[in-house]
Short mmCIF file of C-alpha atoms and ligand atoms in Angstrom, two decimals:
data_model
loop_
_atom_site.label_atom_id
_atom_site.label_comp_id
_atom_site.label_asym_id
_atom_site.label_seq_id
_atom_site.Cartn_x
_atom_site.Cartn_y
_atom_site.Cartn_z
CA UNK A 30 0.00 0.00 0.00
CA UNK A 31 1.42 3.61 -0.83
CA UNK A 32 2.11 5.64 1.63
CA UNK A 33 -0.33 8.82 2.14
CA UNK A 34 0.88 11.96 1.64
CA UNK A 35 0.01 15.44 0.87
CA UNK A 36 -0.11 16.13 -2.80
CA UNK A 37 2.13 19.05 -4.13
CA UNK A 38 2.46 20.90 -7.69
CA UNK A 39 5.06 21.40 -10.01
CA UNK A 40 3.44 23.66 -12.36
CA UNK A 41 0.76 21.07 -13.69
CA UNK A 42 2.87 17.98 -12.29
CA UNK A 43 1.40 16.73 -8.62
CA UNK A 44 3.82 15.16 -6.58
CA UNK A 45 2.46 12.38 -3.76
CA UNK A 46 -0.92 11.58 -3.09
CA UNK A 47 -2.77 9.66 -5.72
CA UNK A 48 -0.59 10.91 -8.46
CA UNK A 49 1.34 9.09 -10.66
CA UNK A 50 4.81 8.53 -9.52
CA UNK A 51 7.35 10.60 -11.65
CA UNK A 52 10.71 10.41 -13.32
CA UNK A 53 13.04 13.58 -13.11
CA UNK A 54 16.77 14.35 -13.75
CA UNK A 55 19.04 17.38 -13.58
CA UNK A 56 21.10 19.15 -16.38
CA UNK A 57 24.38 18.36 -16.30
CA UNK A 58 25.34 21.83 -18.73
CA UNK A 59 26.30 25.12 -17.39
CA UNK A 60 22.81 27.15 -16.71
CA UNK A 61 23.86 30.44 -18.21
CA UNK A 62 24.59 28.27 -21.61
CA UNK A 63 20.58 28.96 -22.67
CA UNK A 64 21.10 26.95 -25.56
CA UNK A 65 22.45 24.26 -24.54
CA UNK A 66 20.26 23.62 -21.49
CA UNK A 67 16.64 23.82 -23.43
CA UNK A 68 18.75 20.89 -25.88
CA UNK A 69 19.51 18.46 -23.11
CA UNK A 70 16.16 19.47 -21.38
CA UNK A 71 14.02 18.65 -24.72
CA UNK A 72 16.08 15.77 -24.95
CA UNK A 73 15.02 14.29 -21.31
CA UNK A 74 11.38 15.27 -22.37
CA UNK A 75 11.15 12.86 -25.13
CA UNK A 76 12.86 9.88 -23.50
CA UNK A 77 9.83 11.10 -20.50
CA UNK A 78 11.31 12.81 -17.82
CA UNK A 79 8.65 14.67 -16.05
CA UNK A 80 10.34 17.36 -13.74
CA UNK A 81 13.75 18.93 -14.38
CA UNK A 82 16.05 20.51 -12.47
CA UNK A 83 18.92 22.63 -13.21
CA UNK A 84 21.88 24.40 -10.85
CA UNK A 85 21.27 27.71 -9.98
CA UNK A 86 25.08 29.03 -8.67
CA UNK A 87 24.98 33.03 -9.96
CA UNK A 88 22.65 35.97 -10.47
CA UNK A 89 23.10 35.22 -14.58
CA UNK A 90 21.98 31.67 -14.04
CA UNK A 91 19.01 32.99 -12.53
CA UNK A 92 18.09 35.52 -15.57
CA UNK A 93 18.73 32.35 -18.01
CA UNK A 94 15.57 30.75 -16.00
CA UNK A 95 13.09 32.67 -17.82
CA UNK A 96 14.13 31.86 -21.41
CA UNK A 97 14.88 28.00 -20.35
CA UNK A 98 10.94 27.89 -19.22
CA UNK A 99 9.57 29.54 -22.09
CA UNK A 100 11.15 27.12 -24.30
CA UNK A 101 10.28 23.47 -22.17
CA UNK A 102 7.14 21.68 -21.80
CA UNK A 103 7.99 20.24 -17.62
CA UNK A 104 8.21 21.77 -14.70
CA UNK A 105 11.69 23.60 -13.97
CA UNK A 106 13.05 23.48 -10.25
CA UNK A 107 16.07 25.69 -9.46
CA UNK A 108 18.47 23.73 -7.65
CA UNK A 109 20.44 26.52 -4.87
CA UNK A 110 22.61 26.33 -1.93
CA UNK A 111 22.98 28.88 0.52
CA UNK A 112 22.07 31.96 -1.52
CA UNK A 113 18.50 33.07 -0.66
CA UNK A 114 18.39 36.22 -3.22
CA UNK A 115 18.96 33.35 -5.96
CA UNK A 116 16.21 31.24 -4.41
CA UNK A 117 13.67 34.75 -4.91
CA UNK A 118 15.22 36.16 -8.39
CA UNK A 119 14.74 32.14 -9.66
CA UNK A 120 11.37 32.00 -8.41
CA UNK A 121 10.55 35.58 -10.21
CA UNK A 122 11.93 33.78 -13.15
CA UNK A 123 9.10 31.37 -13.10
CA UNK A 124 10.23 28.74 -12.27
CA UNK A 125 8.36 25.94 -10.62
CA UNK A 126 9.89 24.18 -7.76
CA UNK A 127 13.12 25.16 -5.29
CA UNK A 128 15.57 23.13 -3.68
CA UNK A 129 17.26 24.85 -0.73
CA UNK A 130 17.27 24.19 2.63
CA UNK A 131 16.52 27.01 4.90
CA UNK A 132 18.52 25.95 7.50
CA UNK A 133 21.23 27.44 5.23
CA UNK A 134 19.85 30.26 3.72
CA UNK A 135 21.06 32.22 6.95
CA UNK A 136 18.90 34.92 8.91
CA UNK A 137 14.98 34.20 9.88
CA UNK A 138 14.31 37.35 7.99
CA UNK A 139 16.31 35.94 4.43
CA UNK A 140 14.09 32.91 5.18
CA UNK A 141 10.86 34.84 5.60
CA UNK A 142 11.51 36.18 2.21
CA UNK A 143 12.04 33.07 0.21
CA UNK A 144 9.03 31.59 1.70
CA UNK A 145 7.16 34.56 0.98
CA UNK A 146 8.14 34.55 -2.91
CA UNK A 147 7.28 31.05 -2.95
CA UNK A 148 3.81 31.42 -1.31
CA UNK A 149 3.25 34.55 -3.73
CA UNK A 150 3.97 32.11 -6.48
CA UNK A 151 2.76 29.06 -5.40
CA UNK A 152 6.35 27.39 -5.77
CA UNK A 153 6.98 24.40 -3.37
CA UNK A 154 10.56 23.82 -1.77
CA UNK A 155 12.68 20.46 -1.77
CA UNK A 156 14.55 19.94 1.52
CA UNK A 157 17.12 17.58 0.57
CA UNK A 158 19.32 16.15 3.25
CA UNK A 159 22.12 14.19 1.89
CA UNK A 160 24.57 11.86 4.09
CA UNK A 161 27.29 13.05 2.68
CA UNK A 162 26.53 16.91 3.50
CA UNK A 163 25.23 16.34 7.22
CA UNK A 164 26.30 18.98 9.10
CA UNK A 165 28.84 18.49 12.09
CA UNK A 166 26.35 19.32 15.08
CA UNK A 167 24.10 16.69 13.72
CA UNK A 168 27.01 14.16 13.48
CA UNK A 169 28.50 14.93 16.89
CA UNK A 170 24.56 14.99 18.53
CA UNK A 171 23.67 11.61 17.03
CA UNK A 172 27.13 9.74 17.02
CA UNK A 173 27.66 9.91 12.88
CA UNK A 174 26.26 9.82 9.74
CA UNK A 175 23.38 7.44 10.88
CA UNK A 176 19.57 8.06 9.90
CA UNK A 177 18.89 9.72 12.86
CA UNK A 178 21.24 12.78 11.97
CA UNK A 179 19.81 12.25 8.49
CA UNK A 180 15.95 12.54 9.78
CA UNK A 181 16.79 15.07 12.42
CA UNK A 182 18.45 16.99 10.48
CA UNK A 183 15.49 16.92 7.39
CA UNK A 184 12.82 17.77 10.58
CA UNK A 185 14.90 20.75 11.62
CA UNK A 186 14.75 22.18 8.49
CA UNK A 187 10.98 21.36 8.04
CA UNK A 188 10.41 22.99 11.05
CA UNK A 189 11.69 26.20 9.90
CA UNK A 190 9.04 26.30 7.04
CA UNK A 191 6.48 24.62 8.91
CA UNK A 192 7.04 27.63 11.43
CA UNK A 193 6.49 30.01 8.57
CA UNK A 194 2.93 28.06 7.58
CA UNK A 195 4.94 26.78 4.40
CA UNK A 196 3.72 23.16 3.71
CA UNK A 197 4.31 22.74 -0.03
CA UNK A 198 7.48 20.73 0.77
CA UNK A 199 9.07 17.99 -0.53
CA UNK A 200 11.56 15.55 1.16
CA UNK A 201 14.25 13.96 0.53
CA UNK A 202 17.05 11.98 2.42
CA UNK A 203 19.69 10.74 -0.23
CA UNK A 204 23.07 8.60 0.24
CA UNK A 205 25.18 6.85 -1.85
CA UNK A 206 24.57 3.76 0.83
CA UNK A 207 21.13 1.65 0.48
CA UNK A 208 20.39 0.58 3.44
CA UNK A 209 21.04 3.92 5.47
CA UNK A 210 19.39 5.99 2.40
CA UNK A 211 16.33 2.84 3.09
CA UNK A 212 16.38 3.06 6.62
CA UNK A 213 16.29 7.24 6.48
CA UNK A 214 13.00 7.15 4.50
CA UNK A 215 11.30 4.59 6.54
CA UNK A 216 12.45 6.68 9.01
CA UNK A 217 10.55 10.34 7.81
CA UNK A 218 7.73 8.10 6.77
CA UNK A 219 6.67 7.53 10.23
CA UNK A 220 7.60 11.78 10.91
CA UNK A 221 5.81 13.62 8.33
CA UNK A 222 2.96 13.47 5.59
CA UNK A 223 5.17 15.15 3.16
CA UNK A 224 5.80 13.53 -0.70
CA UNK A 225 9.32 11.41 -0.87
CA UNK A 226 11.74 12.61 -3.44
CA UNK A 227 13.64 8.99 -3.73
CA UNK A 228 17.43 8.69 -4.90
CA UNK A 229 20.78 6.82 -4.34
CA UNK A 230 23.26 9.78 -4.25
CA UNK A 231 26.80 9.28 -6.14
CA UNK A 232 25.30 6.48 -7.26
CA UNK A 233 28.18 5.30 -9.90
CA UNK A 234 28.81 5.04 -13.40
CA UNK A 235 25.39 3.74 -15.85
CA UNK A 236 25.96 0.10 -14.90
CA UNK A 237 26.88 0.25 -11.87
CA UNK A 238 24.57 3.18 -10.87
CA UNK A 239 21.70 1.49 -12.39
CA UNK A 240 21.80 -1.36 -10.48
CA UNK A 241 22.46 0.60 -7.14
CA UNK A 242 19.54 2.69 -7.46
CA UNK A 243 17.58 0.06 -8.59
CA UNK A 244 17.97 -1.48 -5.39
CA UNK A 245 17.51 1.61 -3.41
CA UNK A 246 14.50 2.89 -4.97
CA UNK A 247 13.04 -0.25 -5.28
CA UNK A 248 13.06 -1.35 -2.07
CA UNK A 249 11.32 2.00 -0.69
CA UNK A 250 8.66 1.77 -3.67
CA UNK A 251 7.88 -1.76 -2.93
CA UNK A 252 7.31 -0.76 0.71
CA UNK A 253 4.63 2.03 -0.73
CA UNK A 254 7.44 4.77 0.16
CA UNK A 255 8.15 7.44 -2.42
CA UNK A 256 6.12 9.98 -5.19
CA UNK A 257 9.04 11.06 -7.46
CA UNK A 258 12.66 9.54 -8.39
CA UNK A 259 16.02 10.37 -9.90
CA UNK A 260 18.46 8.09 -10.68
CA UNK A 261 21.83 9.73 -10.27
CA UNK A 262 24.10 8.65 -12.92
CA UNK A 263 27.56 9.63 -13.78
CA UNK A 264 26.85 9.52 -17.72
CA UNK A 265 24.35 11.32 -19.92
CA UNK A 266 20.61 12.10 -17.72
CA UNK A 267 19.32 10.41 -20.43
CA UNK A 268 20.37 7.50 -18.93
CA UNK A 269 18.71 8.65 -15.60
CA UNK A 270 14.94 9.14 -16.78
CA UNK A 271 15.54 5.43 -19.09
CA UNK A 272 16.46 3.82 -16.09
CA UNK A 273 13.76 5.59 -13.94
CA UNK A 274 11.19 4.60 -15.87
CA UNK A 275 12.24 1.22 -16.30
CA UNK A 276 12.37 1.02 -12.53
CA UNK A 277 8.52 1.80 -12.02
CA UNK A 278 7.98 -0.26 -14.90
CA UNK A 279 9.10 -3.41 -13.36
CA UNK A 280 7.00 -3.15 -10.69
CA UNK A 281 4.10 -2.03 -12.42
CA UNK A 282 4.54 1.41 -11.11
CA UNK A 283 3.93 2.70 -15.22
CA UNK A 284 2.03 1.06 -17.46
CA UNK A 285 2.77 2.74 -21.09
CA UNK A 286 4.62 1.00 -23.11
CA UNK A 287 5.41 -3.10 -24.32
CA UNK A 288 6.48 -5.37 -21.73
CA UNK A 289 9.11 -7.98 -23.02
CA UNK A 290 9.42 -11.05 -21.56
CA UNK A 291 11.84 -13.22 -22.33
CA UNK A 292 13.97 -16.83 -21.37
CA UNK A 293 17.43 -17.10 -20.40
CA UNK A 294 17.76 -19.72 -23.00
CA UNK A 295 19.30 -23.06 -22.22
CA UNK A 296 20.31 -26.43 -24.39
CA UNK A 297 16.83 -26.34 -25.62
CA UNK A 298 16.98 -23.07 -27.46
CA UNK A 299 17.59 -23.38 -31.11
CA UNK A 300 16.71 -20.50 -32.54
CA UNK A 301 18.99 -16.78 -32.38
CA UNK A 302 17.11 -15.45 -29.37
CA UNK A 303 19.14 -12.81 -27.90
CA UNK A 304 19.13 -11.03 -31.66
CA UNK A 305 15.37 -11.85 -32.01
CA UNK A 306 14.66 -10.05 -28.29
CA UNK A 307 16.95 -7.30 -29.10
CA UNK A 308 15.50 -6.54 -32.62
CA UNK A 309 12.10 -6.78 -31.06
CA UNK A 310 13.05 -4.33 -27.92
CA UNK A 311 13.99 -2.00 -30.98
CA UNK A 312 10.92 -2.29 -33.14
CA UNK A 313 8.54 -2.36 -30.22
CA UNK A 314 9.45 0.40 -28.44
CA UNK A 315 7.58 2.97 -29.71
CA UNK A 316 3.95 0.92 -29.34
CA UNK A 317 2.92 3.50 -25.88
CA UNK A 318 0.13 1.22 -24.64
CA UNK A 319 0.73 -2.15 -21.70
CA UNK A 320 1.24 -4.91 -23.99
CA UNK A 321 3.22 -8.47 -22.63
CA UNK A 322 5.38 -9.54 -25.13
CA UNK A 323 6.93 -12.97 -23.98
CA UNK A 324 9.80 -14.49 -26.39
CA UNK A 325 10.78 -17.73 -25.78
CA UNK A 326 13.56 -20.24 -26.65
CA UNK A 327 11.19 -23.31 -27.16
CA UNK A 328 7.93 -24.55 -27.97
CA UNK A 329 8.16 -27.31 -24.56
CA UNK A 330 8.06 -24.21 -21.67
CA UNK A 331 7.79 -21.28 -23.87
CA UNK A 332 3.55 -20.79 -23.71
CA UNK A 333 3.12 -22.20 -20.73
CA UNK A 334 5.85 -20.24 -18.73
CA UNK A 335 4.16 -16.68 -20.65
CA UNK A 336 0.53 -17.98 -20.31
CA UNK A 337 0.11 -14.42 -18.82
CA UNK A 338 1.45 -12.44 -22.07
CA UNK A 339 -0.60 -11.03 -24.81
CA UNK A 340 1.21 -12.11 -27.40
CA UNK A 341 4.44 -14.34 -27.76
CA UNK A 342 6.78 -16.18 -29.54
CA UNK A 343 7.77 -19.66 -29.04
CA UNK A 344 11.42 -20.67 -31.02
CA UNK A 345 11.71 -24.28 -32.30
CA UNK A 346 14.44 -25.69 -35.22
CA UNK A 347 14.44 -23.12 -38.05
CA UNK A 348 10.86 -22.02 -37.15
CA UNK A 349 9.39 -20.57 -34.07
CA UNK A 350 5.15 -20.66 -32.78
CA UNK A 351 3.25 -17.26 -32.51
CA UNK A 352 1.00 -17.22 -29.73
CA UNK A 353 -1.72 -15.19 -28.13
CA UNK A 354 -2.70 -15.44 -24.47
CA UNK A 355 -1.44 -18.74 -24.17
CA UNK A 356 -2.94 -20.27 -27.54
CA UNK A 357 -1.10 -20.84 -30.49
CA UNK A 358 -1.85 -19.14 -33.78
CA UNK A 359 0.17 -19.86 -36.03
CA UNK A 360 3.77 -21.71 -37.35
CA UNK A 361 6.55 -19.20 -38.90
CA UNK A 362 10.02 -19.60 -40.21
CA UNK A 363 12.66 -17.92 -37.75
CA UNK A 364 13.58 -15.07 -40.33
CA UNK A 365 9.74 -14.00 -40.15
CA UNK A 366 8.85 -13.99 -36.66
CA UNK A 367 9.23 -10.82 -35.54
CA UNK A 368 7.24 -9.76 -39.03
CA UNK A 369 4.35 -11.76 -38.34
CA UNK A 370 4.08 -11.15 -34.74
CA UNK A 371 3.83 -7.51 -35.29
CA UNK A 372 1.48 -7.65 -37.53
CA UNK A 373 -0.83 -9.77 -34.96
CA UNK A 374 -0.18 -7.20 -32.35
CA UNK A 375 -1.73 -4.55 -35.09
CA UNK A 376 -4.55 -6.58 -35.87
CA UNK A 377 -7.55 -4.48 -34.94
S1 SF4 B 413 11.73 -21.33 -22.55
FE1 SF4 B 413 12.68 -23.16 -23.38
S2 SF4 B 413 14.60 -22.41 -24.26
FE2 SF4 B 413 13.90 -20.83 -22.89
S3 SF4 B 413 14.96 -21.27 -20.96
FE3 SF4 B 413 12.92 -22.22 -20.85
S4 SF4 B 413 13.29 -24.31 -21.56
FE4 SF4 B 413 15.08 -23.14 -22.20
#
C-alpha cells in the first residue's frame, strides 16, 4: 500500500498523493549556456522525464531561468545552496519548484523572504538532506552519519518552514549507501505526511549506478514509500529518466509502453534469441500502450511459462510458434517472426 501523503504541484505535475509517480533528472550543462540547457532538457522530455532541475550558482543563471521555461514543456526546479536572493530572483523567473534548505539560507528574515516569494507564487521547496553533507552538530549529537542525523536533520529544516505556515514541501534523504538511504526514508515516513523525493546519491557510473539505485528505490517503492525519483548517474541524464522509468515499470509502477518477456535460454533453445529479443526491444518500443510480449527459446516451456502475455513467440528448429494469451496461432520460419508477430499485435 502507498504511503499517504500530501499532494504538491510542479506547475501542472502533482507530486504524492494519488498521483502518478514521476521520473526527473538534472542538467548536467552550465545554466547560463541557454542553448544548450533547453537541448539536453528537450532531450530528457522525449525519453519522459517529467520534472527537471537545473543548478542555480549566480545571479546570470538565474536571468537564463526565464528563457529556459519559455522554451520546455515540464516543470523547472532551481536547484540553490545557501544563496537566498537566488532562491527569490529564480522564483521571479518562473520557475516551478526550489531546492534549498533554509537551514542554510542564513537569517529568519532571508528565510521569511524566500518563503514569501514562494507562497506569492505558489512554488513548493525540496529539503534535501544528503549523508554526505550532514552537518557536524548533527554528526556529533547523534554519534555519525546514521539516519537519525539524516531525519533530524530533514525535521529541523521542516520545522523552519512549517514555522512560517509553508507546507508545499518535498523531502528527501539521499546517500550513496542503500540501506542507510532505506532506513532514512522509513524513518521520515513515520515523521511527516510530506511527498518522498527517492534517490541513491553518487550512485556510480550507468551500470553500476543502475543497479544501485535500482535497489535503493526499489526497495522503498515496494514498501509504498516514495512519489518522485532520480536516478543519479555519472553519464548522460538520459540515462537517468531510461532507467527511472524502467524502474517503475518493473513493478508495475507505469504502465505505457510493451512489456518484453523473455527466457534465459538453455540447451533447448535453437533458434537466435538474444538477436530476435533485441530486434524486437527495438521495433517495439515505440507501441505507448501495456502490452506483454513474452519471447521464448522453445515450444516445450515457452507458452506455458508466458501464459500471462498477450502475445508471444515460441522458437523451435528453423521455425518458431506465434502465440496469443497462451494459444497458439500460427507456425513461422525464424527469419519472419518478428514480421508476423507484429502484424498480430496490429490486428484491430
Ligand atoms: S523457454 Fe525453453 S529455451 Fe527458454 S529457458 Fe525455458 S526451456 Fe530453455
Amino acid at each position: 500500500m502507498r504511503r499517504k501523503t500530501r499532494k504538491i504541484f510542479y506547475g501542472n505535475v502533482a507530486v504524492g498523493g494519488d498521483s502518478q509517480i514521476t521520473v526527473q533528472s538534472m542538467t548536467n550543462t552550465d545554466t547560463r549556456d541557454i542553448n544548450s540547457t533547453v537541448k539536453q532538457i528537450k532531450e530528457l522530455e522525449h525519453e519522459g522525464c517529467d520534472i527537471i532541475r537545473v543548478s542555480v550558482k549566480d545571479i546570470e543563471s538565474t536571468n537564463a531561468l526565464k528563457a529556459i521555461k519559455k522554451q520546455i514543456n515540464i516543470p523547472l526546479i532551481a536547484d540553490i545552496h545557501f544563496d537566498y536572493r537566488l532562491a527569490i530572483e529564480s522564483v521571479k523567473n518562473g520557475v516551478d519548484g526550489l531546492r534549498i534548505n533554509p537551514g542554510n539560507i542564513g537569517s529568519k528574515v532571508r528565510i521569511r523572504e524566500v518563503v514569501k516569494a514562494c507562497k506569492d507564487y505558489n512554488v513548493p521547496i525540496r529539503i534535501g538532506v544528503n549523508s554526505g553533507s550532514i552537518s557536524k552538530e548533527y554528526i556529533n549529537k547523534f554519534g555519525g552519519v546514521n539516519e537519525d542525523a539524516m531525519v533530524y536533520s530533514a525535521l529541523d529544516h521542516i520545522r523552519i518552514l512549517e514555522d512560517m505556515d509553508f507546507r508545499d514541501i518535498v523531502v528527501s534523504l539521499k546517500s550513496s549507501d542503500v540501506y542507510l538511504t532505506v532506513r532514512a526514508y522509513k524513518k521520515m515516513a513515520e515523521e511527516v505526511d510530506y511527498p518522498f523525493h527517492l534517490g541513491i546519491t553518487e550512485a556510480g557510473t550507468v551500470w553500476k549506478g543502475t543497479i544501485k539505485s535500482s535497489i535503493g528505490i526499489g526497495a522503498l517503492l515496494l514498501m509504498g514509500i516514495g512519489d518522485t525519483i532520480r536516478v543519479s548517474l555519472t553519464g548522460n541524464p538520459v540515462e537517468e529518466v531510461k532507467v527511472g522509468k524502467q524502474i517503475l515499470r518493473s513493478i508495475g509502477l507505469l504502465k505505457d509502453s510493451v512489456e518484453i518477456i523473455s527466457c534465459p535460454t538453455c540447451g533447448r533453445t535453437e533458434i537466435d534469441l538474444i538477436k530476435l529479443v533485441t530486434e524486437a526491444e527495438k521495433r517495439l518500443k515505440d507501441i505507448n500502450r501495456p502490452l506483454k510480449i513474452a519471447i521464448m527459446g522453445c515450444a516445450v516451456n515457452g507458452p506455458g511459462e508466458a501464459r500471462e502475455a498477450d502475445f508471444g513467440i515460441a522458437g523451435g528448429k528453423g521455425n518458431g510458434l506465434i502465440f496469443k494469451k497462451g494459444e497458439i496461432i500460427k507456425k513461422v520460419k525464424e527469419t519472419e517472426l518478428l514480421d508476423e508477430l507484429i502484424k498480430e499485435i496490429n490486428k484491430p
